Amino acid sequence: MSLPIGVLISGRGSNLQKLIQTCVPADFPAHIKLVIANRPDAAGLQMAAKAGIATAIIDHRKYGSRTEFEDAMSATLRNAGVEFICLAGFMRLLSAGFVEEWQGKLINIHPSLLPAFKGLATHDQALMAGVKLHGCTVHYVSAKMDAGAIIGQAAVPVLHDDTPQSLATRVLEAEHRLYPACLEAIIRGEIRFEHGKVVSPASLRRENEKLLNF
Amino acid sequence: MSLPIGVLISGRGSNLQKLIQTCVPADFPAHIKLVIANRPDAAGLQMAAKAGIATAIIDHRKYGSRTEFEDAMSATLRNAGVEFICLAGFMRLLSAGFVEEWQGKLINIHPSLLPAFKGLATHDQALMAGVKLHGCTVHYVSAKMDAGAIIGQAAVPVLHDDTPQSLATRVLEAEHRLYPACLEAIIRGEIRFEHGKVVSPASLRRENEKLLNF
């Protein structure tokens, strides 16, 4: 059994590329069914097409309201048979209606150790705060920005000569390990979303759990 | 040259014990000159006395104001020849006067990855927030609680069956590695406090820096 997933992007989607690679082996329990971009020029669209994955452009500027835009996305995802959504650099806030419709089936990766540094420019925020550890977080999406239940986190060192760019590069390497690990843990039932919280059944093995916090 | 340090405690001071061990080797560039407790029953007093370290009790309840209490501590520290202060479970907030007097020479360890989870009961806070990484932070002390410039941070995993106690035990192990490493980096001049920020001279070697964020 292979779970059909949809990926929402706004730009190049480096995490999309990693998810595509992750799903290549036939024994991986998911495959990417559809990639949707809210911008016609999103570079990730070419990347997906090159990998033989169906793509769609749903341009938010062509819809009168956020709800209409999100309804169009939901309909397109359902028509394609998508059962689970990964955000990969998707730059639109999602409203409560969409989030509830896909509750427990909608995850995102954020480039900070939440709850620290929500929002944009997280690497600048981290350097300004002078932290020595920074990282990334995979979480279920809630209607409150970057505040959904946390699935996994990975830390990287901040070095004294770091720029926002050098730090972003280091965090991105961690993102590319963490996002597939979290996706796989969900699909294999090792973690679950219940009543707004992430729960792990007793069957979760320690060695697997350690992939979710490194 | 060996830097004479003072340690302020309120209770058992498990970090005090670790600092005592750290300073035992003759080539370690610091020695503990004095341990001050603000409570007569602080268990760390016996620990220090057993290691042959001078102790003092400066009971905050015997002073009419915070300033008088802090002036008494400063005088006692200076009389003992202390040049650098480590807080180890010292449970009194320090006012701006004391902090400025010891600016750049006063550090603390806090059981969270700051800026997340300031204040008390940090392990409960972390479990409530559902983070998958937690840890500890060594920082210069500022008059704003748990907000001083960060020297080093260490992360530990949060496991699905953790209690505040099991999590505290894991964080404490990290504290016992991080605090001595940060103290040593300061004494060796590998990091400095300048204009409210932690700066690292170009001479700081990567392998040393990595001890400050693990």
Short mmCIF file of C-alpha atoms in Angstrom, two decimals:
data_model
loop_
_atom_site.label_atom_id
_atom_site.label_comp_id
_atom_site.label_asym_id
_atom_site.label_seq_id
_atom_site.Cartn_x
_atom_site.Cartn_y
_atom_site.Cartn_z
CA MET A 1 0.00 0.00 0.00
CA SER A 2 1.35 3.38 -0.97
CA LEU A 3 -0.15 6.63 0.29
CA PRO A 4 -0.89 9.19 -2.46
CA ILE A 5 0.45 12.54 -1.32
CA GLY A 6 0.16 16.07 -2.67
CA VAL A 7 2.87 18.72 -2.27
CA LEU A 8 2.09 22.45 -2.20
CA ILE A 9 4.86 24.82 -3.28
CA SER A 10 5.38 28.50 -4.06
CA GLY A 11 8.96 28.50 -5.36
CA ARG A 12 11.83 26.14 -6.05
CA GLY A 13 10.84 23.76 -3.26
CA SER A 14 14.15 22.18 -2.32
CA ASN A 15 12.20 20.02 0.11
CA LEU A 16 10.01 18.93 -2.82
CA GLN A 17 13.11 17.60 -4.55
CA LYS A 18 14.05 15.67 -1.42
CA LEU A 19 10.52 14.27 -1.09
CA ILE A 20 10.60 13.17 -4.73
CA GLN A 21 13.87 11.31 -4.11
CA THR A 22 12.48 9.80 -0.92
CA CYS A 23 9.47 8.36 -2.72
CA VAL A 24 11.49 6.80 -5.58
CA PRO A 25 12.15 3.37 -3.96
CA ALA A 26 9.20 1.08 -4.64
CA ASP A 27 9.05 -0.01 -1.00
CA PHE A 28 8.62 3.55 0.33
CA PRO A 29 5.03 3.68 1.66
CA ALA A 30 4.05 6.87 -0.22
CA HIS A 31 4.22 8.36 -3.68
CA ILE A 32 3.73 11.92 -4.88
CA LYS A 33 0.52 12.09 -6.85
CA LEU A 34 0.34 15.82 -7.52
CA VAL A 35 2.35 19.00 -7.03
CA ILE A 36 0.39 22.26 -6.83
CA ALA A 37 1.99 25.70 -7.07
CA ASN A 38 0.18 28.95 -6.29
CA ARG A 39 2.56 30.76 -8.67
CA PRO A 40 2.94 29.93 -12.39
CA ASP A 41 6.69 30.61 -12.19
CA ALA A 42 7.41 28.25 -9.28
CA ALA A 43 10.61 26.43 -10.26
CA GLY A 44 9.48 23.28 -8.48
CA LEU A 45 6.88 22.68 -11.21
CA GLN A 46 9.60 21.82 -13.75
CA MET A 47 11.33 19.63 -11.19
CA ALA A 48 8.13 17.65 -10.63
CA ALA A 49 7.30 17.37 -14.32
CA LYS A 50 10.83 16.10 -15.01
CA ALA A 51 10.23 13.36 -12.44
CA GLY A 52 6.99 12.39 -14.19
CA ILE A 53 4.73 13.83 -11.51
CA ALA A 54 1.43 15.57 -12.38
CA THR A 55 1.40 19.31 -11.65
CA ALA A 56 -1.22 22.01 -11.33
CA ILE A 57 -1.08 25.79 -11.03
CA ILE A 58 -3.71 27.31 -8.79
CA ASP A 59 -2.91 31.00 -8.82
CA HIS A 60 -4.28 32.63 -5.66
CA ARG A 61 -4.49 36.00 -7.47
CA LYS A 62 -7.20 34.60 -9.75
CA TYR A 63 -9.59 33.89 -6.89
CA GLY A 64 -11.86 36.39 -5.22
CA SER A 65 -11.27 35.10 -1.71
CA ARG A 66 -8.98 32.86 0.30
CA THR A 67 -11.81 30.36 0.67
CA GLU A 68 -12.37 30.08 -3.08
CA PHE A 69 -8.64 29.61 -3.63
CA GLU A 70 -8.46 26.91 -0.97
CA ASP A 71 -11.62 25.19 -2.19
CA ALA A 72 -10.04 24.98 -5.65
CA MET A 73 -6.92 23.41 -4.15
CA SER A 74 -8.93 20.92 -2.11
CA ALA A 75 -11.03 19.90 -5.10
CA THR A 76 -7.95 19.45 -7.29
CA LEU A 77 -6.20 17.39 -4.60
CA ARG A 78 -9.25 15.17 -4.06
CA ASN A 79 -9.82 14.70 -7.78
CA ALA A 80 -6.24 13.49 -8.06
CA GLY A 81 -6.82 11.00 -5.24
CA VAL A 82 -4.47 12.77 -2.81
CA GLU A 83 -4.92 11.64 0.81
CA PHE A 84 -2.08 13.51 2.55
CA ILE A 85 -0.47 16.93 1.98
CA CYS A 86 3.09 18.14 2.51
CA LEU A 87 3.82 21.86 2.33
CA ALA A 88 7.24 22.64 0.88
CA GLY A 89 7.92 26.35 0.91
CA PHE A 90 4.24 27.14 0.38
CA MET A 91 3.96 30.84 1.19
CA ARG A 92 0.21 31.31 1.73
CA LEU A 93 -1.41 31.10 5.13
CA LEU A 94 -4.13 28.46 5.16
CA SER A 95 -7.44 29.28 6.79
CA ALA A 96 -9.23 27.23 9.43
CA GLY A 97 -11.62 25.66 6.92
CA PHE A 98 -8.85 24.12 4.80
CA VAL A 99 -6.85 23.09 7.85
CA GLU A 100 -9.85 21.36 9.43
CA GLU A 101 -10.74 19.59 6.21
CA TRP A 102 -7.22 18.11 6.07
CA GLN A 103 -6.71 17.80 9.83
CA GLY A 104 -4.06 15.24 10.69
CA LYS A 105 -3.21 14.96 6.99
CA LEU A 106 -1.40 18.25 6.43
CA ILE A 107 2.19 18.83 7.51
CA ASN A 108 4.81 21.53 7.04
CA ILE A 109 8.50 22.09 7.70
CA HIS A 110 9.64 25.33 9.32
CA PRO A 111 13.29 26.46 9.46
CA SER A 112 13.62 26.99 13.23
CA LEU A 113 13.35 25.08 16.47
CA LEU A 114 9.76 26.05 17.21
CA PRO A 115 8.40 27.65 19.34
CA ALA A 116 11.40 29.94 18.70
CA PHE A 117 11.46 32.12 15.58
CA LYS A 118 8.09 31.82 13.90
CA GLY A 119 7.38 33.55 10.62
CA LEU A 120 9.89 34.70 8.02
CA ALA A 121 13.65 35.35 8.01
CA THR A 122 14.21 32.78 10.74
CA HIS A 123 17.98 32.64 10.17
CA ASP A 124 18.28 36.40 10.65
CA GLN A 125 16.12 36.07 13.76
CA ALA A 126 18.39 33.31 15.12
CA LEU A 127 21.58 35.31 14.50
CA MET A 128 20.05 38.42 16.07
CA ALA A 129 19.05 36.40 19.17
CA GLY A 130 22.56 34.98 19.39
CA VAL A 131 21.46 31.36 19.81
CA LYS A 132 24.11 28.66 19.47
CA LEU A 133 21.66 26.00 18.30
CA HIS A 134 19.18 26.51 15.49
CA GLY A 135 17.33 23.98 13.37
CA CYS A 136 14.05 22.95 11.83
CA THR A 137 10.67 21.57 12.84
CA VAL A 138 8.14 19.38 11.05
CA HIS A 139 4.63 19.97 12.39
CA TYR A 140 0.99 19.43 11.63
CA VAL A 141 -0.50 22.59 10.20
CA SER A 142 -2.97 24.50 12.34
CA ALA A 143 -4.77 27.73 11.52
CA LYS A 144 -2.31 29.58 13.78
CA MET A 145 0.95 30.16 11.91
CA ASP A 146 3.84 27.83 12.86
CA ALA A 147 1.98 26.69 15.97
CA GLY A 148 0.71 23.21 15.05
CA ALA A 149 1.60 20.01 16.92
CA ILE A 150 5.29 19.14 16.54
CA ILE A 151 6.24 15.87 14.83
CA GLY A 152 10.04 16.12 14.75
CA GLN A 153 12.90 18.57 15.22
CA ALA A 154 16.55 18.66 14.17
CA ALA A 155 19.23 20.96 15.58
CA VAL A 156 22.33 22.39 13.92
CA PRO A 157 25.13 24.48 15.47
CA VAL A 158 25.37 28.21 14.86
CA LEU A 159 29.03 29.09 14.25
CA HIS A 160 30.63 32.41 15.12
CA ASP A 161 31.23 33.41 11.50
CA ASP A 162 27.80 32.40 10.21
CA THR A 163 25.78 34.58 7.86
CA PRO A 164 22.06 34.04 7.33
CA GLN A 165 23.06 32.25 4.11
CA SER A 166 25.60 29.87 5.63
CA LEU A 167 23.19 29.10 8.43
CA ALA A 168 20.34 28.50 5.97
CA THR A 169 22.51 26.01 4.07
CA ARG A 170 23.26 24.06 7.24
CA VAL A 171 19.61 24.03 8.33
CA LEU A 172 18.51 22.92 4.86
CA GLU A 173 20.68 19.80 5.12
CA ALA A 174 18.88 18.96 8.35
CA GLU A 175 15.50 19.68 6.73
CA HIS A 176 16.27 17.21 3.99
CA ARG A 177 16.86 14.47 6.57
CA LEU A 178 14.02 15.40 8.91
CA TYR A 179 11.10 15.83 6.50
CA PRO A 180 11.30 12.34 4.94
CA ALA A 181 11.86 10.75 8.38
CA CYS A 182 8.74 12.40 9.77
CA LEU A 183 6.65 11.53 6.72
CA GLU A 184 7.70 7.90 6.99
CA ALA A 185 6.98 7.74 10.75
CA ILE A 186 3.45 9.03 10.11
CA ILE A 187 2.74 6.63 7.26
CA ARG A 188 4.04 3.66 9.23
CA GLY A 189 1.69 4.63 12.07
CA GLU A 190 4.52 5.29 14.51
CA ILE A 191 3.05 8.66 15.36
CA ARG A 192 -0.54 9.82 15.16
CA PHE A 193 -2.47 13.07 15.37
CA GLU A 194 -5.19 12.93 18.03
CA HIS A 195 -7.18 15.80 19.54
CA GLY A 196 -4.68 18.39 18.33
CA LYS A 197 -1.66 16.54 19.74
CA VAL A 198 0.96 14.20 18.35
CA VAL A 199 0.81 10.83 20.08
CA SER A 200 3.06 7.84 19.70
CA PRO A 201 1.70 4.35 20.26
CA ALA A 202 3.65 2.10 22.58
CA SER A 203 4.92 0.25 19.52
CA LEU A 204 7.14 3.18 18.56
CA ARG A 205 10.66 1.92 18.81
CA ARG A 206 13.33 4.09 20.37
CA GLU A 207 15.67 3.86 17.37
CA ASN A 208 12.90 5.18 15.15
CA GLU A 209 11.94 7.92 17.55
CA LYS A 210 15.53 9.13 17.55
CA LEU A 211 15.21 9.92 13.85
CA LEU A 212 12.62 12.50 14.81
CA ASN A 213 14.90 14.50 17.08
CA PHE A 214 18.52 14.77 16.10
CA MET B 1 47.34 31.27 35.93
CA SER B 2 44.14 30.07 37.52
CA LEU B 3 41.01 32.22 37.69
CA PRO B 4 39.41 32.40 41.16
CA ILE B 5 35.67 31.80 40.74
CA GLY B 6 32.71 32.05 43.08
CA VAL B 7 29.61 29.88 42.81
CA LEU B 8 26.19 31.02 44.04
CA ILE B 9 23.68 28.33 45.02
CA SER B 10 20.29 27.99 46.67
CA GLY B 11 19.95 24.21 46.96
CA ARG B 12 21.84 21.04 46.22
CA GLY B 13 23.61 22.55 43.21
CA SER B 14 24.27 19.51 41.04
CA ASN B 15 26.07 21.84 38.66
CA LEU B 16 28.23 22.95 41.60
CA GLN B 17 29.37 19.35 42.03
CA LYS B 18 30.26 19.17 38.35
CA LEU B 19 32.16 22.47 38.52
CA ILE B 20 34.09 21.22 41.55
CA GLN B 21 35.11 18.09 39.61
CA THR B 22 36.00 20.19 36.57
CA CYS B 23 38.37 22.38 38.56
CA VAL B 24 40.20 19.46 40.25
CA PRO B 25 42.92 18.93 37.61
CA ALA B 26 45.81 21.32 38.27
CA ASP B 27 45.96 22.38 34.63
CA PHE B 28 42.33 23.57 34.55
CA PRO B 29 42.52 27.36 34.27
CA ALA B 30 40.13 28.09 37.17
CA HIS B 31 39.56 27.09 40.78
CA ILE B 32 36.55 27.57 43.03
CA LYS B 33 37.48 30.07 45.70
CA LEU B 34 34.13 30.44 47.45
CA VAL B 35 30.62 29.01 47.43
CA ILE B 36 27.82 31.28 48.68
CA ALA B 37 24.32 30.05 49.50
CA ASN B 38 21.36 32.31 50.18
CA ARG B 39 19.80 29.57 52.32
CA PRO B 40 21.45 28.04 55.39
CA ASP B 41 20.09 24.60 54.48
CA ALA B 42 21.46 24.51 50.92
CA ALA B 43 22.86 21.00 50.49
CA GLY B 44 25.62 22.26 48.24
CA LEU B 45 27.34 23.86 51.24
CA GLN B 46 28.29 20.44 52.62
CA MET B 47 29.42 19.33 49.21
CA ALA B 48 31.74 22.33 48.90
CA ALA B 49 33.09 22.00 52.46
CA LYS B 50 33.81 18.32 51.82
CA ALA B 51 35.90 19.36 48.80
CA GLY B 52 37.85 21.82 50.96
CA ILE B 53 36.22 24.91 49.46
CA ALA B 54 35.38 27.96 51.59
CA THR B 55 31.65 28.60 52.01
CA ALA B 56 29.47 31.46 53.17
CA ILE B 57 25.79 31.82 53.95
CA ILE B 58 24.25 35.13 52.98
CA ASP B 59 20.61 34.76 53.87
CA HIS B 60 18.51 37.15 51.77
CA ARG B 61 15.80 37.17 54.46
CA LYS B 62 18.20 38.93 56.83
CA TYR B 63 18.59 41.98 54.60
CA GLY B 64 16.18 44.87 54.37
CA SER B 65 16.44 45.18 50.59
CA ARG B 66 17.66 43.36 47.52
CA THR B 67 20.46 45.92 47.14
CA GLU B 68 21.77 45.32 50.67
CA PHE B 69 21.67 41.56 50.11
CA GLU B 70 23.54 41.89 46.82
CA ASP B 71 26.07 44.35 48.25
CA ALA B 72 26.84 41.83 50.99
CA MET B 73 27.40 39.13 48.36
CA SER B 74 29.63 41.37 46.26
CA ALA B 75 31.72 42.39 49.26
CA THR B 76 32.13 38.77 50.37
CA LEU B 77 33.09 37.67 46.86
CA ARG B 78 35.63 40.49 46.46
CA ASN B 79 37.12 39.90 49.91
CA ALA B 80 37.68 36.28 48.92
CA GLY B 81 39.45 37.39 45.73
CA VAL B 82 36.73 36.06 43.40
CA GLU B 83 36.97 37.43 39.85
CA PHE B 84 34.26 35.44 38.08
CA ILE B 85 30.85 34.11 39.21
CA CYS B 86 28.93 31.01 38.17
CA LEU B 87 25.30 30.64 39.23
CA ALA B 88 24.28 27.04 39.94
CA GLY B 89 20.63 26.80 40.83
CA PHE B 90 20.67 30.23 42.47
CA MET B 91 17.01 31.12 42.83
CA ARG B 92 17.12 34.89 43.45
CA LEU B 93 16.76 37.39 40.64
CA LEU B 94 19.76 39.73 40.52
CA SER B 95 19.18 43.43 40.08
CA ALA B 96 20.78 45.68 37.49
CA GLY B 97 23.33 47.05 39.96
CA PHE B 98 24.85 43.65 40.78
CA VAL B 99 24.66 42.52 37.15
CA GLU B 100 26.47 45.65 35.94
CA GLU B 101 29.13 45.39 38.62
CA TRP B 102 29.94 41.84 37.45
CA GLN B 103 29.19 42.41 33.77
CA GLY B 104 30.94 39.87 31.55
CA LYS B 105 31.98 37.95 34.68
CA LEU B 106 28.66 36.42 35.71
CA ILE B 107 27.17 33.39 33.98
CA ASN B 108 24.26 31.04 34.55
CA ILE B 109 22.90 27.78 33.17
CA HIS B 110 19.20 27.52 32.34
CA PRO B 111 17.41 24.21 31.63
CA SER B 112 15.92 25.04 28.21
CA LEU B 113 16.97 26.02 24.74
CA LEU B 114 16.52 29.76 25.22
CA PRO B 115 14.71 31.86 24.06
CA ALA B 116 12.17 29.05 24.57
CA PHE B 117 10.85 28.32 28.08
CA LYS B 118 12.17 31.00 30.38
CA GLY B 119 11.44 30.90 34.09
CA LEU B 120 10.57 27.89 36.21
CA ALA B 121 9.26 24.38 35.47
CA THR B 122 10.93 24.36 32.06
CA HIS B 123 10.52 20.61 31.60
CA ASP B 124 6.77 20.86 32.17
CA GLN B 125 6.71 23.78 29.74
CA ALA B 126 8.57 21.73 27.12
CA LEU B 127 6.25 18.73 27.47
CA MET B 128 3.18 20.99 27.30
CA ALA B 129 4.51 22.60 24.11
CA GLY B 130 5.16 19.18 22.61
CA VAL B 131 8.70 19.96 21.44
CA LYS B 132 10.85 17.04 20.30
CA LEU B 133 14.12 18.76 21.24
CA HIS B 134 14.80 20.35 24.59
CA GLY B 135 18.07 21.23 26.28
CA CYS B 136 20.03 23.80 28.22
CA THR B 137 21.70 27.16 27.73
CA VAL B 138 24.69 28.82 29.37
CA HIS B 139 24.42 32.61 29.21
CA TYR B 140 25.80 35.79 30.66
CA VAL B 141 23.41 37.13 33.26
CA SER B 142 21.50 40.30 32.47
CA ALA B 143 18.96 42.10 34.61
CA LYS B 144 16.21 40.62 32.44
CA MET B 145 15.53 37.04 33.53
CA ASP B 146 16.98 34.32 31.27
CA ALA B 147 17.63 36.87 28.52
CA GLY B 148 21.39 37.46 28.66
CA ALA B 149 23.81 36.81 25.79
CA ILE B 150 24.06 33.10 24.97
CA ILE B 151 27.42 31.34 25.35
CA GLY B 152 26.52 27.75 24.55
CA GLN B 153 23.56 25.42 24.11
CA ALA B 154 23.06 21.66 24.19
CA ALA B 155 20.05 19.74 22.89
CA VAL B 156 18.54 16.46 24.05
CA PRO B 157 15.66 14.47 22.55
CA VAL B 158 12.21 14.46 24.11
CA LEU B 159 10.87 10.91 24.01
CA HIS B 160 7.18 10.01 23.78
CA ASP B 161 7.05 8.47 27.24
CA ASP B 162 8.97 11.25 29.02
CA THR B 163 7.83 12.70 32.32
CA PRO B 164 9.15 16.04 33.62
CA GLN B 165 11.49 13.96 35.81
CA SER B 166 12.91 11.73 33.08
CA LEU B 167 13.38 14.76 30.87
CA ALA B 168 15.09 16.69 33.68
CA THR B 169 17.54 13.82 34.18
CA ARG B 170 18.47 13.82 30.49
CA VAL B 171 18.87 17.61 30.38
CA LEU B 172 20.99 17.52 33.53
CA GLU B 173 23.50 15.22 31.85
CA ALA B 174 23.81 17.78 29.07
CA GLU B 175 24.15 20.60 31.63
CA HIS B 176 27.04 18.79 33.24
CA ARG B 177 28.90 18.71 29.93
CA LEU B 178 27.93 22.19 28.74
CA TYR B 179 28.66 24.30 31.81
CA PRO B 180 32.34 23.27 32.20
CA ALA B 181 32.89 23.58 28.42
CA CYS B 182 31.53 27.13 28.39
CA LEU B 183 33.51 28.14 31.47
CA GLU B 184 36.70 26.84 29.90
CA ALA B 185 36.04 28.60 26.58
CA ILE B 186 35.61 31.91 28.42
CA ILE B 187 38.73 31.50 30.53
CA ARG B 188 40.83 30.51 27.51
CA GLY B 189 39.62 33.68 25.75
CA GLU B 190 37.86 31.77 23.00
CA ILE B 191 34.72 33.77 23.58
CA ARG B 192 34.32 37.25 24.99
CA PHE B 193 31.53 39.50 26.23
CA GLU B 194 31.50 42.85 24.40
CA HIS B 195 28.73 45.47 24.35
CA GLY B 196 26.14 43.03 25.58
CA LYS B 197 27.01 40.37 22.99
CA VAL B 198 29.11 37.22 22.95
CA VAL B 199 31.90 37.51 20.40
CA SER B 200 34.42 34.93 19.31
CA PRO B 201 37.86 35.99 18.12
CA ALA B 202 39.06 34.54 14.85
CA SER B 203 41.36 32.27 16.85
CA LEU B 204 38.41 30.20 18.01
CA ARG B 205 38.89 26.78 16.55
CA ARG B 206 35.96 24.93 15.05
CA GLU B 207 36.47 21.82 17.15
CA ASN B 208 36.27 23.95 20.29
CA GLU B 209 33.26 25.85 19.09
CA LYS B 210 31.46 22.56 18.55
CA LEU B 211 31.69 21.88 22.28
CA LEU B 212 29.45 24.89 22.78
CA ASN B 213 26.60 23.60 20.70
CA PHE B 214 25.91 19.91 20.79
#
